[in-house]
XYZ file of C-alpha atoms in Angstrom:
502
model
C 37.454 37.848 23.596
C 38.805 38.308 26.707
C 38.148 36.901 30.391
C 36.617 40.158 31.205
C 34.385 40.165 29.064
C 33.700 36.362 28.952
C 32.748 36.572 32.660
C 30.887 39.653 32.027
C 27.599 38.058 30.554
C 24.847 36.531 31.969
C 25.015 33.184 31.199
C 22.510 32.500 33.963
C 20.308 32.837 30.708
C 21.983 29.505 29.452
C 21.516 27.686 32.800
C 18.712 25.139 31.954
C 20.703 24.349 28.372
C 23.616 23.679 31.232
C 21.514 21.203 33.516
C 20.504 19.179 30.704
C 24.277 19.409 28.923
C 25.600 17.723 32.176
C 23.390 15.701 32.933
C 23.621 14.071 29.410
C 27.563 14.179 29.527
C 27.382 12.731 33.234
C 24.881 9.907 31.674
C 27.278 9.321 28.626
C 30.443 9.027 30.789
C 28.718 6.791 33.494
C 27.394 4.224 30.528
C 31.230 4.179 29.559
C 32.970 3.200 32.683
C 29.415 1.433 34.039
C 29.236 -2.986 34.216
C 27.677 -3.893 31.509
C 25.589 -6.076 34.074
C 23.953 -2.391 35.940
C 20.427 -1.926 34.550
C 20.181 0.898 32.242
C 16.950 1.879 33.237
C 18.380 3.829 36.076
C 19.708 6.629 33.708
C 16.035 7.275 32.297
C 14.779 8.600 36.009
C 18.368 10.768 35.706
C 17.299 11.937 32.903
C 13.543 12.682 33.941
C 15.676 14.152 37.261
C 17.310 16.640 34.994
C 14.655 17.648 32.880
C 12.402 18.639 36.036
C 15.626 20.848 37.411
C 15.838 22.585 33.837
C 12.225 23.441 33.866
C 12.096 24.327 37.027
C 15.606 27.176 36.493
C 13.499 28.314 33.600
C 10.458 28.866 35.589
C 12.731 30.743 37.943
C 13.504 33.151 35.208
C 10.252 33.728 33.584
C 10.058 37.270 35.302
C 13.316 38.205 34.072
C 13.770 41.081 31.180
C 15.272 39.552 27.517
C 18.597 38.452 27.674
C 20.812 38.649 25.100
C 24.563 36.664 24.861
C 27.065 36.490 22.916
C 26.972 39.145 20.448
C 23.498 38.112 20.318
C 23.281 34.723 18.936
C 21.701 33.458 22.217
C 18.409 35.165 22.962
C 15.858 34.205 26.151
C 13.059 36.436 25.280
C 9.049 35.815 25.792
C 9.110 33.687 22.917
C 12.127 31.353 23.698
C 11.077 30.875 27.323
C 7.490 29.822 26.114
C 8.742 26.949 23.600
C 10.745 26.184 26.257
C 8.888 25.139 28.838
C 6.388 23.088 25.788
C 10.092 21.187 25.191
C 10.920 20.300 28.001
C 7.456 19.380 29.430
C 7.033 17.204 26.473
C 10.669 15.320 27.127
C 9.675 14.860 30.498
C 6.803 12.959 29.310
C 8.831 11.163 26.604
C 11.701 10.003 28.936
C 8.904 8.449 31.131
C 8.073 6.531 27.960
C 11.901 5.512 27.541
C 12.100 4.567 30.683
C 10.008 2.350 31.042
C 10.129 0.809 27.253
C 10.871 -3.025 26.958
C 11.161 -4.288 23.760
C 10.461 -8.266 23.522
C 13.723 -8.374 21.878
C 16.057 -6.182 24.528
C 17.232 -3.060 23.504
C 21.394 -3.518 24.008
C 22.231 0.477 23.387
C 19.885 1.438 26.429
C 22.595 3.732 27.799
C 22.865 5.508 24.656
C 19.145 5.917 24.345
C 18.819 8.049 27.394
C 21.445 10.728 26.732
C 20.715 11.188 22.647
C 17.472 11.928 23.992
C 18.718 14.736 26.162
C 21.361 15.703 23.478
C 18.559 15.862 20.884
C 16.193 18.102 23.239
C 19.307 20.389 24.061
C 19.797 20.487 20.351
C 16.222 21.754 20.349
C 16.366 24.233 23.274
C 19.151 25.941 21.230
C 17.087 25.953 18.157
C 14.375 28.370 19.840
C 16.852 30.769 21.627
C 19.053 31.380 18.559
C 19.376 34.857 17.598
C 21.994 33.522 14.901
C 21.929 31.720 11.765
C 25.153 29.248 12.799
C 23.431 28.672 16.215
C 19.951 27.956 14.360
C 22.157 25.373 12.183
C 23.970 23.774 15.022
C 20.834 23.264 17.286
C 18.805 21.917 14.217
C 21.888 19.400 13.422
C 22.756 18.629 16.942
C 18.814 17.756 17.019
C 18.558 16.054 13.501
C 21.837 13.970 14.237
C 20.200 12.163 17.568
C 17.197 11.667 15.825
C 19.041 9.749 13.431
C 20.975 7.744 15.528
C 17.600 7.306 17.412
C 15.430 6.234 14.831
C 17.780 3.175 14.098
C 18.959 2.030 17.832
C 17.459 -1.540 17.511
C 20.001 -2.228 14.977
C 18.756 -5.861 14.908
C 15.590 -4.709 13.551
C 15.278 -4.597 10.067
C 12.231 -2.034 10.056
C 14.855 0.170 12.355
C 17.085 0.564 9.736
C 14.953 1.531 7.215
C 13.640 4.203 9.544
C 17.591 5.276 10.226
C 17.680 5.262 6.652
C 15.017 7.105 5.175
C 15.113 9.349 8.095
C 19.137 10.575 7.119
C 18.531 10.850 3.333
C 15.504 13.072 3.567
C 16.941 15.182 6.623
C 20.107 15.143 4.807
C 18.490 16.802 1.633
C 16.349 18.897 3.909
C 19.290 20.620 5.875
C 21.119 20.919 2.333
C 18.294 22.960 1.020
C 17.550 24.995 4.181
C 21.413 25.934 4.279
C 20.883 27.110 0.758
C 18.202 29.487 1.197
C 20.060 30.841 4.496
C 23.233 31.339 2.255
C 20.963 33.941 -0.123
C 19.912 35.389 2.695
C 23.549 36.050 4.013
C 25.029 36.954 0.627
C 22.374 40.000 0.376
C 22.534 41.328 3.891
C 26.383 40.131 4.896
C 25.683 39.060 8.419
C 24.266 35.867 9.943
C 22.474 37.950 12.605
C 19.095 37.571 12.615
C 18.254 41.168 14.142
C 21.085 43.038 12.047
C 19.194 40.761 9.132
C 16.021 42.410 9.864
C 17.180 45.719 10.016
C 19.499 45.013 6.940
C 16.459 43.696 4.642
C 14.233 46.585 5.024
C 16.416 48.943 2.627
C 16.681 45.723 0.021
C 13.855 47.102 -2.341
C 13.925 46.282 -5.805
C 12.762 43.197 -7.889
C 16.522 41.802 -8.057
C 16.541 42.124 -4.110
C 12.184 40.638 -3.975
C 13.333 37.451 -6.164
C 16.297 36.500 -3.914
C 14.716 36.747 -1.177
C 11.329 35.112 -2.255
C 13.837 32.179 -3.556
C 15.497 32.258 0.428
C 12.250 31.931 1.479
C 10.849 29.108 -0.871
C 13.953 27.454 0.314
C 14.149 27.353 3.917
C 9.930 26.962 3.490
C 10.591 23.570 1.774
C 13.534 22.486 3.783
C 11.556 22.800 6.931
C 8.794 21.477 5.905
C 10.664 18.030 5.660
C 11.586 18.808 9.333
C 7.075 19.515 10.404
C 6.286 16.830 7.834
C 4.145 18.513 5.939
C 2.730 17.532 2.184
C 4.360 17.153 0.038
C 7.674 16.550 2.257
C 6.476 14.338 4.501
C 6.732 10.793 3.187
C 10.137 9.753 5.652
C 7.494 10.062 8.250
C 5.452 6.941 8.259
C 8.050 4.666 7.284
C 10.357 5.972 10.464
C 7.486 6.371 12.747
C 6.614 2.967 12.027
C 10.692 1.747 12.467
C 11.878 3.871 15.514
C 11.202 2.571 19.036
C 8.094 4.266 20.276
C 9.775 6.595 22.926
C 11.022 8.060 19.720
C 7.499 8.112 17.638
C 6.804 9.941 20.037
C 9.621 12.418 20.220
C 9.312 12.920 16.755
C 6.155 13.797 16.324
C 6.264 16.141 19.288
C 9.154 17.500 20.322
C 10.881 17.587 16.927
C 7.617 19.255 15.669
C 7.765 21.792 18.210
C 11.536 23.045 17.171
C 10.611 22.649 13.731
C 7.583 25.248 14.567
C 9.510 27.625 16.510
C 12.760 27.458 14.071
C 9.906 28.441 11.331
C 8.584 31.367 13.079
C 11.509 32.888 14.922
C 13.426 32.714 10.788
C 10.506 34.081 8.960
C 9.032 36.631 11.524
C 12.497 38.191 12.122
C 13.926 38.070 8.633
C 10.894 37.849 5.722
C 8.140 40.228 7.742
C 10.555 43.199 7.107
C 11.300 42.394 3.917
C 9.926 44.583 1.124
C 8.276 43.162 -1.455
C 5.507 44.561 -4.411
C 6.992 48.133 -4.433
C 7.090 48.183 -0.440
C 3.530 47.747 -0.525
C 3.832 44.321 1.842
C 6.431 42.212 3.499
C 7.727 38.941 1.315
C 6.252 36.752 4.264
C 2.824 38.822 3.487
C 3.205 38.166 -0.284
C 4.204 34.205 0.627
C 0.741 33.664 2.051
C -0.527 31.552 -0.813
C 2.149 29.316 -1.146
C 1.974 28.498 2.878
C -2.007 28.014 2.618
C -1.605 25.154 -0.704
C 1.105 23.510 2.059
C -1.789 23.875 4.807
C -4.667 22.752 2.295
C -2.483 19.520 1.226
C -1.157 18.514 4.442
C -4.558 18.881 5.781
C -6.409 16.825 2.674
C -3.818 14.116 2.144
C -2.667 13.451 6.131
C -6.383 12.598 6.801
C -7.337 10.748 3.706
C -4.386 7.786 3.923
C -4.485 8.126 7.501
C -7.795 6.083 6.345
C -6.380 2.918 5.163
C -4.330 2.666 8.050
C -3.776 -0.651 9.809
C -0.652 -0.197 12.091
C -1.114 1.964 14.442
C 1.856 3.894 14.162
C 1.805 4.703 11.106
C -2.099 5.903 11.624
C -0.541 8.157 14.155
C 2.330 9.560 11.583
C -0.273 10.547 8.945
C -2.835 11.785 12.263
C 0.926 14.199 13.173
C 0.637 15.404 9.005
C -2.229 15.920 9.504
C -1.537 18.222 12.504
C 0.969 19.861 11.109
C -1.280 20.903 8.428
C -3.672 22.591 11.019
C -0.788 24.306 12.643
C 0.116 25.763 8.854
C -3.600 27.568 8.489
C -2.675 29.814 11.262
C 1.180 30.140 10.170
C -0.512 31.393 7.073
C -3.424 33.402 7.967
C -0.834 35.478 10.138
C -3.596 36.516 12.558
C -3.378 38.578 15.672
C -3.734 35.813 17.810
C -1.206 33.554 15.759
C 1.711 33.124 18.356
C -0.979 32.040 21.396
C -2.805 29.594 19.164
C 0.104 27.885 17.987
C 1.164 27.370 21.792
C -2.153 26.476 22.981
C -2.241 23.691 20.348
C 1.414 22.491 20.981
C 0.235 22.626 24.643
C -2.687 20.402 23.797
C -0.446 17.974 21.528
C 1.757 17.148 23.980
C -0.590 15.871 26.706
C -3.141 14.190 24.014
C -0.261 12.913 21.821
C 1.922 11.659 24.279
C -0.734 10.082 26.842
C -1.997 8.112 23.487
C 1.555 6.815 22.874
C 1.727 5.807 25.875
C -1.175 3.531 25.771
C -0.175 2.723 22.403
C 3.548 1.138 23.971
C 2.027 -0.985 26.292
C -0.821 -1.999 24.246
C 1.738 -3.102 21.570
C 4.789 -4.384 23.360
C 1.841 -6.804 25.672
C 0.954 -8.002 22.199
C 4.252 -7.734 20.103
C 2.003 -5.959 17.456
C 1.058 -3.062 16.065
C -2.057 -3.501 14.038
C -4.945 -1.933 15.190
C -7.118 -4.931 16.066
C -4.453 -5.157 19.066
C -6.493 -2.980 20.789
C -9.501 -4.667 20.132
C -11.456 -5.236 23.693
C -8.948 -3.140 25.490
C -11.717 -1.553 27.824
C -12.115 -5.186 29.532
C -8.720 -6.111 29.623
C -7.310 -2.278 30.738
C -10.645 0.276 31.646
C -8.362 2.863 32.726
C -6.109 2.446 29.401
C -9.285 2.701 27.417
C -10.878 5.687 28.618
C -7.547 6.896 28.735
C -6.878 6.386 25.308
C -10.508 7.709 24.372
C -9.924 10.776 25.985
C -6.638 11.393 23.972
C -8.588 10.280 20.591
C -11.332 12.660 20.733
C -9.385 15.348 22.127
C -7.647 14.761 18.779
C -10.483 14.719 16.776
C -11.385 18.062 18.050
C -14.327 16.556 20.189
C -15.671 19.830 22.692
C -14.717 19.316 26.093
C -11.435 18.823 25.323
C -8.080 20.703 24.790
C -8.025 19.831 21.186
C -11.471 21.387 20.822
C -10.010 24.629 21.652
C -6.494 24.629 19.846
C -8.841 23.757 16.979
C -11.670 27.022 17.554
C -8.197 29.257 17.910
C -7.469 28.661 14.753
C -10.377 29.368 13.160
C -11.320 32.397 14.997
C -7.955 33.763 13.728
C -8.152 32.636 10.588
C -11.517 33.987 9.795
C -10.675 37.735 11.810
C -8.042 38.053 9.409
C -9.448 37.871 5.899
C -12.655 36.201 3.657
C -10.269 34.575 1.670
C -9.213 32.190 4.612
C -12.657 30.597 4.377
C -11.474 28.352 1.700
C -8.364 27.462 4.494
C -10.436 27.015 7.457
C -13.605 24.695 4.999
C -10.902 22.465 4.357
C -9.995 22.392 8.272
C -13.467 21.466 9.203
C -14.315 18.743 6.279
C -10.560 17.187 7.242
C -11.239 17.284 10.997
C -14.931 15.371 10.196
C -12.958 13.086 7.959
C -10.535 12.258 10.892
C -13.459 11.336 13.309
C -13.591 7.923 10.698
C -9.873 6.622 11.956
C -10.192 7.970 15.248
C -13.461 6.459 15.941
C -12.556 3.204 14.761
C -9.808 2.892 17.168
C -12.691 3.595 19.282
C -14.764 1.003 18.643
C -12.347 -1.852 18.624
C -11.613 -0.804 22.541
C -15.052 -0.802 23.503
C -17.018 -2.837 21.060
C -14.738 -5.561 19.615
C -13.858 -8.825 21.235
C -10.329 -9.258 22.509
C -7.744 -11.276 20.218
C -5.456 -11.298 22.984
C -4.867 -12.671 26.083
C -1.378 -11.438 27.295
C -1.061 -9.663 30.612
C -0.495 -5.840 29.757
C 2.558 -4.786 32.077
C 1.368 -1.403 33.257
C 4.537 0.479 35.118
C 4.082 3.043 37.931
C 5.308 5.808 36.371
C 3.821 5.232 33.287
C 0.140 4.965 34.566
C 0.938 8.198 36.480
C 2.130 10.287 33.260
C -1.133 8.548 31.291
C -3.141 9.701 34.128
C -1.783 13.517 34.272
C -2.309 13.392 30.378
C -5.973 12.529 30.629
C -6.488 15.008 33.037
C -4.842 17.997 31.696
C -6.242 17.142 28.299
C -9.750 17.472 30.377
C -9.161 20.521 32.464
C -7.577 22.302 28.687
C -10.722 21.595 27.417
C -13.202 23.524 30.014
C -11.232 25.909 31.270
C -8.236 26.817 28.567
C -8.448 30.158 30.540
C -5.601 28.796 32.701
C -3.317 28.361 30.261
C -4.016 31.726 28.259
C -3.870 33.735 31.681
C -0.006 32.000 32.327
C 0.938 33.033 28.717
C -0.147 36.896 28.418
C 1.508 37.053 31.897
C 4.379 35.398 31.926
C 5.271 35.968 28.026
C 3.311 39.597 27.437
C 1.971 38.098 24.226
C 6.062 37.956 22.427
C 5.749 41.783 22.722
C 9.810 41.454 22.192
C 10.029 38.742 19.688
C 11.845 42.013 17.213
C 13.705 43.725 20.728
């Protein structure tokens, strides 16, 4: 390639995967030559510094046509810009959370915490505006390899390096066995384009053809579902939740979730919705239905019923994120009309109702140095804003109206019952789960408002953290009554994905 035509694109496209590249190499090369005596904690407001300028450059180009780079393997269509902004909005949040996290212990890699953050997000970025199966592998490493390192950065914990652990064995064997479906899927079509794919697996009829690429898409199905954490892939997820410093709990089981959603849907809409299957009578994702439903149906059953016996509160939350994931799965597999705006609405809704709850969950726990549940016992009279804070995230969780959870919930029923009777079965399971959640949810409930206090330590409640809990409460709120807002911003500033196949 030549200067020409290197110059020649628009990499303007690229520019808020360039804010947060430099501002995580500038962060990197400034912990290098930095004292060892300058407080850390500086780089997390960089960080939250940079995040803000890349959502605001992507704001700047919602209004602009699909762009596509580089013979196509960079893409910033409706979709992209849309998971996007959810990323990034979410990191914002989460860096907020790293900044201000103080472990009773000291945490001696603080430097490095900032930017693998920022490295792992940019990993994600890249993972929703691939339009390539090497640039859908790199941003899912480049995004799995800081989570890693992550998980296990209070190396003098011992419960950290179990998390690092677990966490690189099962991501290990999940990237293996995503890789291995993708491989099928380039050996039958000869490109790693995911357009030219789609265009290449329409003329693949045949049962020869329908089994390879049913086996592609059992594959990639299973190795992503390690990524979501969904049943029965998803036991690395309460053992790292409960090992990995909060900041990253909570980057896990939101931001991670959210690439591992859009990686799903931009592979198997673009690829397995054109492929032929049954004679050319349906698509293989059509004919996979079933086999995405049992994952729903599990997730949903199992993430809710051990999330039961729960006593630490993070790993209540990990099996509460299963069981999230599973509700996310009924509309991947009822493949409704309103599908793609459901999904966001709900990842919309997660991030403020997940993130404001881990946020009361890291000062509740790091005041106590404990993470059992009765720790929040009489929280209301120690903290009243952290406990009506923390209620409004729980039963906007539960799925309690008046809240944005309520509605990410009623989205996807509504689509999975307009689509066919036998969702029923799908969406039955949905509702007894959700009713079996209220038990766990409620309970944490009750010990804030109805339980004596156990402890007596001074919760530390930073300035920027009370702000971000705050902006969480209300959003979760004003979600709830008048979702209209959000729905408005999507059909016009994203036209519904209208050029998701363009």
């Amino acid at each position: 390639m030549d200067m020409e035509a290197l110059l020649s694109y628009r990499w303007g496209a690229m520019l808020p995967e360039f804010i947060i590249l430099v501002v995580a190499t500038f962060l990197s090369l400034l912990d290098l030559f930095a004292r060892k005596t300058w407080n850390r904690k500086w780089f997390g407001y960089i960080g939250v510094v940079g995040i803000l300028l890349a959502m605001i450059s992507l704001l700047l180009l919602l209004n602009e046509p699909p762009v596509s780079i580089l013979e196509d393997t960079f893409r910033l269509d409706g979709f992209a810009k849309a998971f996007k902004l959810l990323l990034l909005g979410g990191a914002a949040c989460v860096m907020v959370l790293a900044s201000s996290y103080e472990p009773k212990e000291g945490l001696t890699y603080r430097g490095e915490f900032y930017y693998l953050l920022l490295t792992a997000l940019l990993g994600a970025m890249f993972m929703t505006s691939s339009g390539d199966l090497i640039t859908l592998f790199v941003g899912l490493e480049l995004l799995s390899l800081s989570s890693y390192i992550l998980a296990g950065i209070r190396k003098q914990q011992l419960s950290s390096n179990e998390a690092a652990m677990k966490y690189v064995i099962n991501g290990g064997i999940a990237t293996a066995i995503t890789l291995f479906g993708m491989s099928y899927v380039y050996g039958l079509t000869g490109s790693t384009n995911l357009l030219e794919i789609a265009s290449q697996v329409t003329f693949l009829n045949g049962r020869a053809y329908e089994g390879m690429l049913s086996l592609a898409f059992l594959m990639m199905l299973v190795g992503l579902s390690f990524k979501v954490a969904t049943v029965p892939f998803h036991m690395w997820a309460p053992d790292v939740y409960e090992g990995s410093p909060i900041p990253v709990t909570a980057f896990l089981s939101v931001i991670s979730k959210i690439a591992g959603f859009a990686l799903l849907i931009r592979l198997f809409f673009t690829i397995f919705a054109n492929a032929p299957a049954k004679e050319m009578t349906t698509s293989i994702l059509e004919s996979m239905q079933g086999y995405i439903g049992l994952i729903a149906g599990a997730t949903m059953i199992i993430g809710n019923l051990v999330a039961l016996q729960q006593q630490n509160i993070k790993r209540l939350f990990a099996y509460s994120s299963v069981a999230h994931a599973g509700y996310l799965f009924v509309a991947l597999a009822a493949l409704s009309p309103f599908m793609f705006d459901a999904i966001w609405f709900y990842f919309l809704a997660y991030i403020f109702m997940n993130l404001g709850a881990f946020a009361v969950i890291q000062l509740v726990t790091i005041a106590s140095d404990s993470a059992k549940i009765t720790t929040f016992s009489g929280l209301y009279k120690r903290s009243p804003f952290l406990a009506i804070s923390m209620a409004i995230f729980l039963l906007s969780l539960a799925g309690i109206p008046g809240t944005a959870g309520f509605i990410g919930k009623l989205n996807i029923f509504v689509g999975a019952l307009s689509v066919s009777s036998t969702h029923y079965v799908l969406v039955s399971i949905m509702i007894v789960t959700t009713v079996i959640s209220y038990y766990y949810y409620f309970t944490l409930f009750v010990h804030m408002f109805f339980r004596p206090s156990y402890e007596s330590a001074q919760i530390k409640k930073p300035n920027g953290l009370l702000v971000s809990i705050g902006l969480c409460a209300c959003f979760t709120i004003i979600l709830g009554i008048v979702p209209n807002i959000a729905y408005t911003f999507f059909f016009e500033q994203f036209s519904g994905f209208t050029d998701f196949f363009s």
